[in-house]
Coordinates of C-alpha atoms in Angstrom, one line a residue:
X1 CA -73.8 -31.5 17.8
X2 CA -74.5 -28.9 15.1
X3 CA -71.9 -27.3 13.0
X4 CA -71.6 -23.5 12.9
X5 CA -73.6 -21.9 10.2
X6 CA -71.8 -20.5 7.1
X7 CA -72.7 -16.9 7.9
X8 CA -70.7 -17.0 11.2
X9 CA -67.3 -16.1 9.7
X10 CA -68.8 -13.0 8.1
X11 CA -70.4 -11.8 11.4
X12 CA -67.1 -12.4 13.3
X13 CA -65.2 -10.5 10.6
X14 CA -67.3 -7.4 11.4
X15 CA -66.5 -7.9 15.1
X16 CA -62.8 -8.3 14.3
X17 CA -62.6 -4.9 12.4
X18 CA -63.6 -3.1 15.6
X19 CA -61.0 -4.7 17.9
X20 CA -58.5 -2.1 19.0
X21 CA -54.7 -2.3 19.0
X22 CA -53.1 -4.5 21.6
X23 CA -51.4 -1.8 23.8
X24 CA -48.2 -3.6 24.7
X25 CA -47.1 -4.9 21.3
X26 CA -48.5 -2.6 18.7
X27 CA -49.9 -5.7 16.9
X28 CA -53.6 -5.7 16.1
X29 CA -55.7 -8.2 18.0
X30 CA -56.7 -9.5 14.6
X31 CA -53.2 -10.9 14.3
X32 CA -53.8 -13.1 17.3
X33 CA -57.0 -15.0 16.9
X34 CA -56.8 -16.2 20.5
X35 CA -57.7 -12.7 21.6
X36 CA -60.9 -12.5 19.7
X37 CA -64.3 -12.6 21.5
X38 CA -65.7 -16.2 21.7
X39 CA -69.2 -17.4 22.3
X40 CA -69.4 -20.0 25.1
X41 CA -67.5 -23.2 24.1
X42 CA -68.0 -26.7 25.3
X43 CA -65.2 -28.7 26.9
X44 CA -63.8 -30.4 23.7
X45 CA -63.5 -27.1 22.0
X46 CA -61.8 -25.6 25.0
X47 CA -59.3 -28.4 24.9
X48 CA -58.6 -27.8 21.2
X49 CA -58.1 -24.1 21.8
X50 CA -55.7 -25.0 24.7
X51 CA -53.8 -27.4 22.6
X52 CA -53.2 -24.8 19.9
X53 CA -52.4 -22.0 22.3
X54 CA -49.9 -24.0 24.3
X55 CA -48.2 -25.4 21.2
X56 CA -46.5 -22.1 20.4
X57 CA -48.8 -21.1 17.5
X58 CA -47.8 -17.7 16.2
X59 CA -50.0 -15.0 14.6
X60 CA -50.8 -15.6 11.0
X61 CA -49.2 -13.5 8.2
X62 CA -51.8 -10.9 7.2
X63 CA -51.9 -10.4 3.5
X64 CA -54.9 -8.8 1.7
X65 CA -56.8 -5.6 1.1
X66 CA -58.3 -5.6 4.6
X67 CA -54.9 -5.6 6.3
X68 CA -51.7 -3.5 6.2
X69 CA -48.8 -5.0 4.5
X70 CA -46.8 -7.3 6.8
X71 CA -43.4 -6.1 8.1
X72 CA -40.2 -7.8 6.8
X73 CA -36.8 -6.8 8.2
X74 CA -33.2 -7.1 7.1
X75 CA -31.5 -7.7 10.4
X76 CA -27.8 -7.3 9.8
X77 CA -27.6 -5.0 6.8
X78 CA -28.6 -1.6 5.4
X79 CA -29.1 -2.1 1.6
X80 CA -32.5 -3.3 0.6
X81 CA -32.5 -2.1 -3.0
X82 CA -32.4 -5.7 -4.5
X83 CA -35.2 -7.0 -2.2
X84 CA -37.6 -4.1 -2.5
X85 CA -38.8 -4.7 -6.1
X86 CA -39.7 -8.3 -5.2
X87 CA -41.4 -7.5 -1.9
X88 CA -42.8 -3.9 -2.2
X89 CA -46.3 -5.0 -3.2
X90 CA -46.7 -7.6 -0.4
X91 CA -44.7 -6.3 2.5
X92 CA -43.2 -3.3 4.2
X93 CA -39.4 -3.7 4.2
X94 CA -37.1 -2.2 6.9
X95 CA -33.5 -2.7 7.8
X96 CA -31.9 -2.9 11.3
X97 CA -28.1 -3.0 10.6
X98 CA -27.8 -4.9 13.9
X99 CA -25.1 -7.2 15.3
X100 CA -27.4 -8.6 18.0
X101 CA -31.1 -8.6 18.9
X102 CA -30.3 -6.0 21.5
X103 CA -29.8 -3.5 18.7
X104 CA -33.1 -4.4 16.9
X105 CA -35.9 -1.9 17.2
X106 CA -38.9 -2.9 19.3
X107 CA -41.3 -2.5 16.4
X108 CA -39.4 -5.1 14.5
X109 CA -39.3 -7.5 17.4
X110 CA -43.1 -7.0 17.9
X111 CA -44.4 -6.9 14.4
X112 CA -42.0 -8.4 11.9
X113 CA -43.3 -11.6 10.3
X114 CA -40.2 -12.2 8.1
X115 CA -36.5 -11.7 8.6
X116 CA -33.6 -11.6 6.2
X117 CA -30.1 -12.1 7.6
X118 CA -26.5 -12.7 6.6
X119 CA -23.9 -14.5 8.7
X120 CA -23.0 -11.6 11.0
X121 CA -25.8 -12.0 13.5
X122 CA -26.6 -15.0 15.7
X123 CA -30.1 -16.1 16.7
X124 CA -30.3 -18.3 19.8
X125 CA -33.5 -19.5 21.3
X126 CA -33.5 -16.6 23.7
X127 CA -33.1 -14.2 20.7
X128 CA -35.8 -15.9 18.7
X129 CA -38.3 -15.6 21.6
X130 CA -37.9 -11.9 21.5
X131 CA -39.7 -11.9 18.1
X132 CA -43.5 -11.9 18.8
X133 CA -44.9 -12.4 15.3
X134 CA -42.0 -13.8 13.3
X135 CA -42.9 -16.7 11.0
X136 CA -40.0 -17.0 8.6
X137 CA -36.2 -16.4 8.6
X138 CA -34.3 -16.5 5.4
X139 CA -30.5 -16.8 5.6
X140 CA -29.0 -14.9 2.7
X141 CA -26.4 -17.6 2.0
X142 CA -26.1 -21.4 2.4
X143 CA -24.9 -21.8 6.0
X144 CA -27.4 -21.5 8.9
X145 CA -25.3 -22.5 11.9
X146 CA -25.8 -19.0 13.3
X147 CA -29.5 -19.8 13.8
X148 CA -30.9 -22.3 16.3
X149 CA -33.2 -24.0 13.8
X150 CA -34.6 -26.5 16.2
X151 CA -35.8 -23.8 18.6
X152 CA -37.1 -21.8 15.6
X153 CA -39.2 -24.8 14.7
X154 CA -40.4 -25.2 18.2
X155 CA -41.5 -21.6 18.1
X156 CA -43.3 -22.1 14.8
X157 CA -40.7 -20.2 12.8
X158 CA -39.5 -21.6 9.4
X159 CA -35.8 -21.2 8.6
X160 CA -34.7 -21.1 4.9
X161 CA -31.4 -20.6 3.1
X162 CA -30.2 -20.0 -0.4
X163 CA -27.9 -23.0 -1.0
X164 CA -26.9 -22.6 -4.7
X165 CA -26.3 -18.9 -5.3
X166 CA -22.5 -18.7 -4.6
X167 CA -21.3 -22.2 -5.4
X168 CA -19.0 -21.1 -8.3
X169 CA -17.5 -18.3 -6.3
X170 CA -16.8 -20.4 -3.3
X171 CA -15.3 -23.2 -5.4
X172 CA -13.1 -20.7 -7.3
X173 CA -11.9 -19.1 -4.1
X174 CA -11.1 -22.6 -2.7
X175 CA -9.0 -23.4 -5.8
X176 CA -7.3 -20.0 -5.5
X177 CA -6.3 -20.9 -1.9
X178 CA -5.1 -24.3 -2.9
X179 CA -3.0 -22.9 -5.8
X180 CA -1.6 -20.2 -3.5
X181 CA -0.4 -22.8 -1.0
X182 CA 1.2 -25.0 -3.7
X183 CA 2.8 -22.2 -5.7
X184 CA 3.3 -19.8 -2.8
X185 CA 2.1 -16.8 -4.8
X186 CA 1.2 -14.8 -1.8
X187 CA 4.6 -15.2 -0.1
X188 CA 6.5 -14.4 -3.3
X189 CA 4.5 -11.2 -3.7
X190 CA 5.0 -10.3 -0.1
X191 CA 8.8 -10.8 -0.4
X192 CA 9.0 -8.4 -3.3
X193 CA 6.8 -5.9 -1.4
X194 CA 9.2 -6.1 1.5
X195 CA 12.1 -5.2 -0.8
X196 CA 13.6 -8.7 -1.1
X197 CA 15.9 -8.8 -4.1
X198 CA 15.4 -12.0 -6.0
X199 CA 17.8 -12.5 -8.9
X200 CA 19.9 -15.6 -8.6
X201 CA 18.7 -19.2 -8.7
X202 CA 19.7 -19.5 -5.0
X203 CA 17.6 -16.5 -4.1
X204 CA 14.6 -17.9 -6.0
X205 CA 15.1 -21.3 -4.3
X206 CA 15.1 -19.6 -0.9
X207 CA 12.1 -17.3 -1.4
X208 CA 10.0 -20.0 -3.1
X209 CA 11.0 -22.8 -0.7
X210 CA 8.0 -25.0 -0.2
X211 CA 6.4 -24.6 -3.6
X212 CA 5.2 -28.0 -5.0
X213 CA 4.0 -29.6 -8.2
X214 CA 0.3 -30.2 -8.3
X215 CA 0.0 -33.1 -10.8
X216 CA -0.3 -36.4 -9.0
X217 CA -1.1 -34.9 -5.6
X218 CA -4.1 -36.1 -3.7
X219 CA -6.8 -33.7 -2.7
X220 CA -9.1 -34.8 0.1
X221 CA -12.6 -33.2 0.2
X222 CA -14.6 -33.4 3.4
X223 CA -18.2 -32.9 2.4
X224 CA -19.3 -33.5 -1.2
X225 CA -22.2 -31.1 -1.5
X226 CA -22.6 -28.5 -4.2
X227 CA -19.4 -26.7 -3.4
X228 CA -17.5 -29.9 -2.8
X229 CA -18.5 -31.3 -6.2
X230 CA -17.5 -28.0 -7.9
X231 CA -14.1 -28.0 -6.2
X232 CA -13.6 -31.7 -7.2
X233 CA -14.2 -31.0 -10.9
X234 CA -11.9 -28.0 -10.9
X235 CA -9.2 -29.9 -9.0
X236 CA -9.2 -32.7 -11.5
X237 CA -8.4 -30.3 -14.4
X238 CA -5.3 -29.3 -12.5
X239 CA -4.1 -32.9 -12.2
X240 CA -5.2 -33.7 -8.6
X241 CA -6.2 -37.2 -7.6
X242 CA -9.5 -36.4 -5.8
X243 CA -10.8 -38.4 -2.9
X244 CA -13.7 -37.5 -0.6
X245 CA -15.4 -38.4 2.6
X246 CA -19.2 -37.8 3.1
X247 CA -21.1 -40.2 5.3
X248 CA -24.5 -38.6 4.3
X249 CA -24.1 -38.9 0.6
X250 CA -25.7 -41.9 -1.2
X251 CA -23.5 -44.3 -3.2
X252 CA -22.9 -43.8 -6.9
X253 CA -21.9 -40.1 -7.2
X254 CA -18.2 -41.1 -7.1
X255 CA -18.6 -43.1 -10.3
X256 CA -20.5 -40.3 -12.0
X257 CA -17.8 -37.7 -11.2
X258 CA -14.8 -40.0 -11.5
X259 CA -13.8 -39.7 -7.8
X260 CA -12.6 -42.1 -5.2
X261 CA -14.7 -42.4 -2.0
X262 CA -13.2 -43.3 1.4
X263 CA -15.2 -44.8 4.2
X264 CA -13.7 -42.9 7.2
X265 CA -12.3 -39.5 8.0
X266 CA -9.1 -41.1 9.1
X267 CA -8.6 -42.7 5.7
X268 CA -9.0 -39.3 4.0
X269 CA -6.6 -37.5 6.3
X270 CA -4.0 -40.3 5.9
X271 CA -4.0 -40.3 2.1
X272 CA -4.4 -36.6 1.4
X273 CA -1.7 -34.1 0.5
X274 CA -4.2 -31.3 0.8
X275 CA -7.4 -31.4 2.8
X276 CA -10.3 -29.0 2.0
X277 CA -13.4 -28.6 4.1
X278 CA -16.9 -28.2 2.5
X279 CA -19.3 -29.4 5.2
X280 CA -21.9 -27.6 7.3
X281 CA -21.2 -26.9 11.0
X282 CA -23.2 -28.7 13.6
X283 CA -22.9 -30.0 17.2
X284 CA -21.3 -33.2 15.9
X285 CA -18.4 -31.8 13.8
X286 CA -17.4 -28.7 15.8
X287 CA -13.5 -28.7 15.8
X288 CA -13.5 -31.6 13.3
X289 CA -9.9 -30.6 12.6
X290 CA -8.2 -30.7 16.0
X291 CA -5.0 -31.8 17.6
X292 CA -6.0 -35.5 17.3
X293 CA -7.1 -35.4 13.6
X294 CA -4.2 -33.2 12.6
X295 CA -1.8 -35.9 13.8
X296 CA -3.6 -38.3 11.5
X297 CA -2.8 -36.1 8.5
X298 CA 0.2 -36.6 6.3
X299 CA 3.3 -34.8 7.5
X300 CA 3.5 -31.5 5.6
X301 CA 0.0 -31.6 4.2
X302 CA -2.0 -28.4 3.4
X303 CA -5.3 -27.4 4.9
X304 CA -8.0 -25.2 3.4
X305 CA -11.3 -24.1 5.0
X306 CA -13.9 -22.0 3.1
X307 CA -16.8 -23.6 4.9
X308 CA -17.3 -22.7 8.6
X309 CA -14.7 -21.4 11.1
X310 CA -15.9 -23.7 13.9
X311 CA -14.8 -26.8 12.0
X312 CA -11.1 -26.0 12.8
X313 CA -9.6 -25.7 16.3
X314 CA -7.4 -22.7 15.6
X315 CA -5.2 -23.3 18.6
X316 CA -4.3 -26.8 17.4
X317 CA -3.8 -25.5 13.8
X318 CA -1.5 -22.7 15.0
X319 CA 0.6 -25.2 16.9
X320 CA 0.8 -27.6 14.0
X321 CA 1.9 -24.8 11.7
X322 CA 4.6 -23.7 14.1
X323 CA 5.9 -27.3 14.4
X324 CA 5.7 -27.9 10.6
X325 CA 3.3 -30.8 10.9
X326 CA 1.1 -28.8 8.5
X327 CA 3.0 -27.1 5.7
X328 CA 0.5 -24.3 5.1
X329 CA -3.1 -23.4 5.7
X330 CA -5.6 -21.1 4.0
X331 CA -8.7 -20.0 5.9
X332 CA -11.6 -17.8 4.6
X333 CA -13.7 -18.5 7.8
X334 CA -12.7 -18.3 11.4
X335 CA -13.8 -19.2 14.8
X336 CA -14.3 -15.6 15.7
X337 CA -15.5 -13.1 13.1
X338 CA -14.7 -10.5 12.0
X339 CA -11.2 -11.9 12.0
X340 CA -8.1 -10.0 13.1
X341 CA -4.5 -11.1 13.0
X342 CA -3.8 -9.2 16.1
X343 CA -6.0 -11.4 18.2
X344 CA -6.5 -15.1 18.7
X345 CA -4.3 -18.2 18.3
X346 CA -3.3 -17.6 14.7
X347 CA -1.6 -14.2 15.1
X348 CA 1.9 -15.7 15.1
X349 CA 1.3 -18.8 13.0
X350 CA 3.6 -19.1 9.9
X351 CA 2.6 -20.2 6.4
X352 CA -1.0 -19.0 6.8
X353 CA -3.3 -17.2 4.4
X354 CA -6.5 -15.6 5.8
X355 CA -9.3 -13.9 4.0
X356 CA -12.4 -12.2 5.6
X357 CA -15.2 -14.7 4.9
X358 CA -15.4 -13.4 1.4
X359 CA -15.1 -16.6 -0.7
X360 CA -18.8 -16.5 -1.5
X361 CA -18.8 -13.0 -2.9
X362 CA -19.1 -11.7 -6.4
X363 CA -21.5 -8.9 -7.4
X364 CA -23.5 -11.4 -9.5
X365 CA -23.7 -14.0 -6.7
X366 CA -24.7 -11.4 -4.2
X367 CA -27.6 -10.1 -6.3
X368 CA -28.8 -13.7 -7.1
X369 CA -28.6 -14.6 -3.4
X370 CA -30.6 -11.6 -2.3
X371 CA -33.2 -12.0 -5.0
X372 CA -33.8 -15.7 -4.1
X373 CA -34.0 -14.8 -0.4
X374 CA -36.6 -12.1 -1.1
X375 CA -38.6 -14.6 -3.3
X376 CA -38.6 -17.1 -0.4
X377 CA -40.1 -14.4 1.9
X378 CA -42.7 -13.6 -0.8
X379 CA -43.6 -17.3 -1.0
X380 CA -44.2 -17.3 2.7
X381 CA -46.4 -14.3 2.7
X382 CA -48.5 -15.2 -0.3
X383 CA -48.6 -19.0 0.2
X384 CA -48.4 -21.6 3.0
X385 CA -45.6 -22.3 5.5
X386 CA -43.8 -24.6 5.0
X387 CA -45.5 -26.1 1.9
X388 CA -44.8 -23.1 -0.3
X389 CA -41.2 -22.7 0.7
X390 CA -38.4 -23.9 -1.6
X391 CA -35.5 -24.2 0.8
X392 CA -36.9 -24.8 4.3
X393 CA -34.2 -26.4 6.5
X394 CA -36.2 -27.1 9.6
X395 CA -39.4 -28.7 8.5
X396 CA -38.8 -31.6 10.8
X397 CA -38.6 -29.2 13.8
X398 CA -41.7 -27.2 13.2
X399 CA -44.3 -27.5 16.0
X400 CA -46.6 -30.5 16.4
X401 CA -49.5 -28.0 16.3
X402 CA -48.4 -26.8 12.9
X403 CA -48.3 -30.4 11.7
X404 CA -51.8 -31.1 13.2
X405 CA -53.2 -28.0 11.6
X406 CA -52.0 -28.9 8.2
X407 CA -53.3 -32.5 8.3
X408 CA -56.0 -33.7 6.0
X409 CA -59.3 -32.5 7.4
X410 CA -60.6 -36.1 7.6
X411 CA -57.9 -37.1 10.1
X412 CA -59.3 -37.2 13.6
X413 CA -57.2 -35.8 16.4
X414 CA -56.4 -38.7 18.8
X415 CA -57.6 -36.8 21.9
X416 CA -61.1 -36.0 20.4
X417 CA -63.9 -38.0 19.0
X418 CA -64.8 -37.4 15.4
X419 CA -67.7 -35.1 16.0
X420 CA -65.8 -32.9 18.4
X421 CA -62.9 -32.7 16.1
X422 CA -65.1 -31.7 13.2
X423 CA -66.8 -29.0 15.2
X424 CA -63.5 -27.7 16.5
X425 CA -62.0 -27.6 13.0
X426 CA -65.0 -25.7 11.7
X427 CA -64.9 -23.3 14.6
X428 CA -61.2 -22.5 14.2
X429 CA -61.6 -22.3 10.4
X430 CA -64.1 -19.5 11.0
X431 CA -61.7 -17.6 13.3
X432 CA -58.7 -18.0 11.1
X433 CA -60.7 -17.0 8.0
X434 CA -61.0 -13.6 9.7
X435 CA -57.3 -13.1 9.0
X436 CA -57.3 -14.0 5.3
X437 CA -58.4 -12.2 2.2
X438 CA -61.7 -13.4 0.9
X439 CA -60.1 -15.4 -1.9
X440 CA -58.7 -18.0 0.5
X441 CA -61.5 -18.2 3.0
X442 CA -63.6 -20.5 0.9
X443 CA -61.1 -23.3 0.3
X444 CA -58.9 -25.0 2.8
X445 CA -59.2 -24.1 6.5
X446 CA -55.7 -25.5 7.1
X447 CA -54.1 -22.6 5.1
X448 CA -53.9 -20.2 8.0
X449 CA -53.2 -22.9 10.7
X450 CA -50.3 -24.1 8.6
X451 CA -48.9 -20.5 8.6
X452 CA -48.6 -20.7 12.4

């Protein structure tokens, strides 16, 4: 079985340049190698083509002098001034300012290969399937619970985040909330704004009722990632005894940081005077703080959440605040955002501080976060997906076809004999090389296949 001659890719490239636009999508047929004209193929090659087509392989990212710059879209924002200097020479950047995929322009749905997004839009599998050419999503921030990362992987879309950009800001905001709860600064300010006259010791005692000393109190941290560790170090300087619960963290870090580790969530809730949440949100910990776990907390404990709103059952929290089982709570994140005091279970809850999911924000952090997100998009366009990506969170979910395509060329596909696999690989190499600038066509055929 003879291999294809080395001149074939060049001839097919000439054919490719004459292929017209696909009428329904606005994407050139060159962006979908499965639409290119093929000479007759034998049965093993047809099987390989079928495997690749049915595995959800997406069009490659075109990048080179023979192709227009790929489209990258900011889905839920308007300002691209930070991203443009990083992407302008490799991509066309657009913004959508959308709150759902129904508000996204058809051109973006059909042609965008990259998407940048904050936390104000949600992408389910149904939403992801609307994007015809999308290869990478970068969440401008650390959390990615608003993206169905498994479905994205099934569709051949890499999902990345920016985990380290706002650690300091979030940790500082968490400590501000903790200090506010203990020293009741917010309520003292509010009393004066409302015209309360505070002069005598009795009046001070009345308006500051509930204020507590920090030194010697126990702070319980659920989730000791980057933010959790930063909070722990800050809390120790204020005199807190710090304990933490994190079943995913390897042993030893507690000794390095001088913390105490507990083995169960129940132990942490029982021993903590203040509980602060710093874990991601997933299907296993939704409503981690609920009526049952609140009853396991110390009577009169504080609760702080700057992680994800879905971690706390707000109805159960409101009831606990009204009954005094929880002395006070501070929430920067909420089950429904944007948050409004006029709606939801918390509208009548006492001793509650709420902020609008802004714990992460500072001007410096925002710029750093956006720059790193843009650099991740650039790595996807100029390199290989997922190998070139720095913070891909769904590698394990990317399609089997993607994995097969990025395997060592010497590995034989289990459904084909060695000769058929070698011929199939060479054939698809030729087709995929049509979509690459000449500098990559001579090296590893897997490069384009890995981009799918």
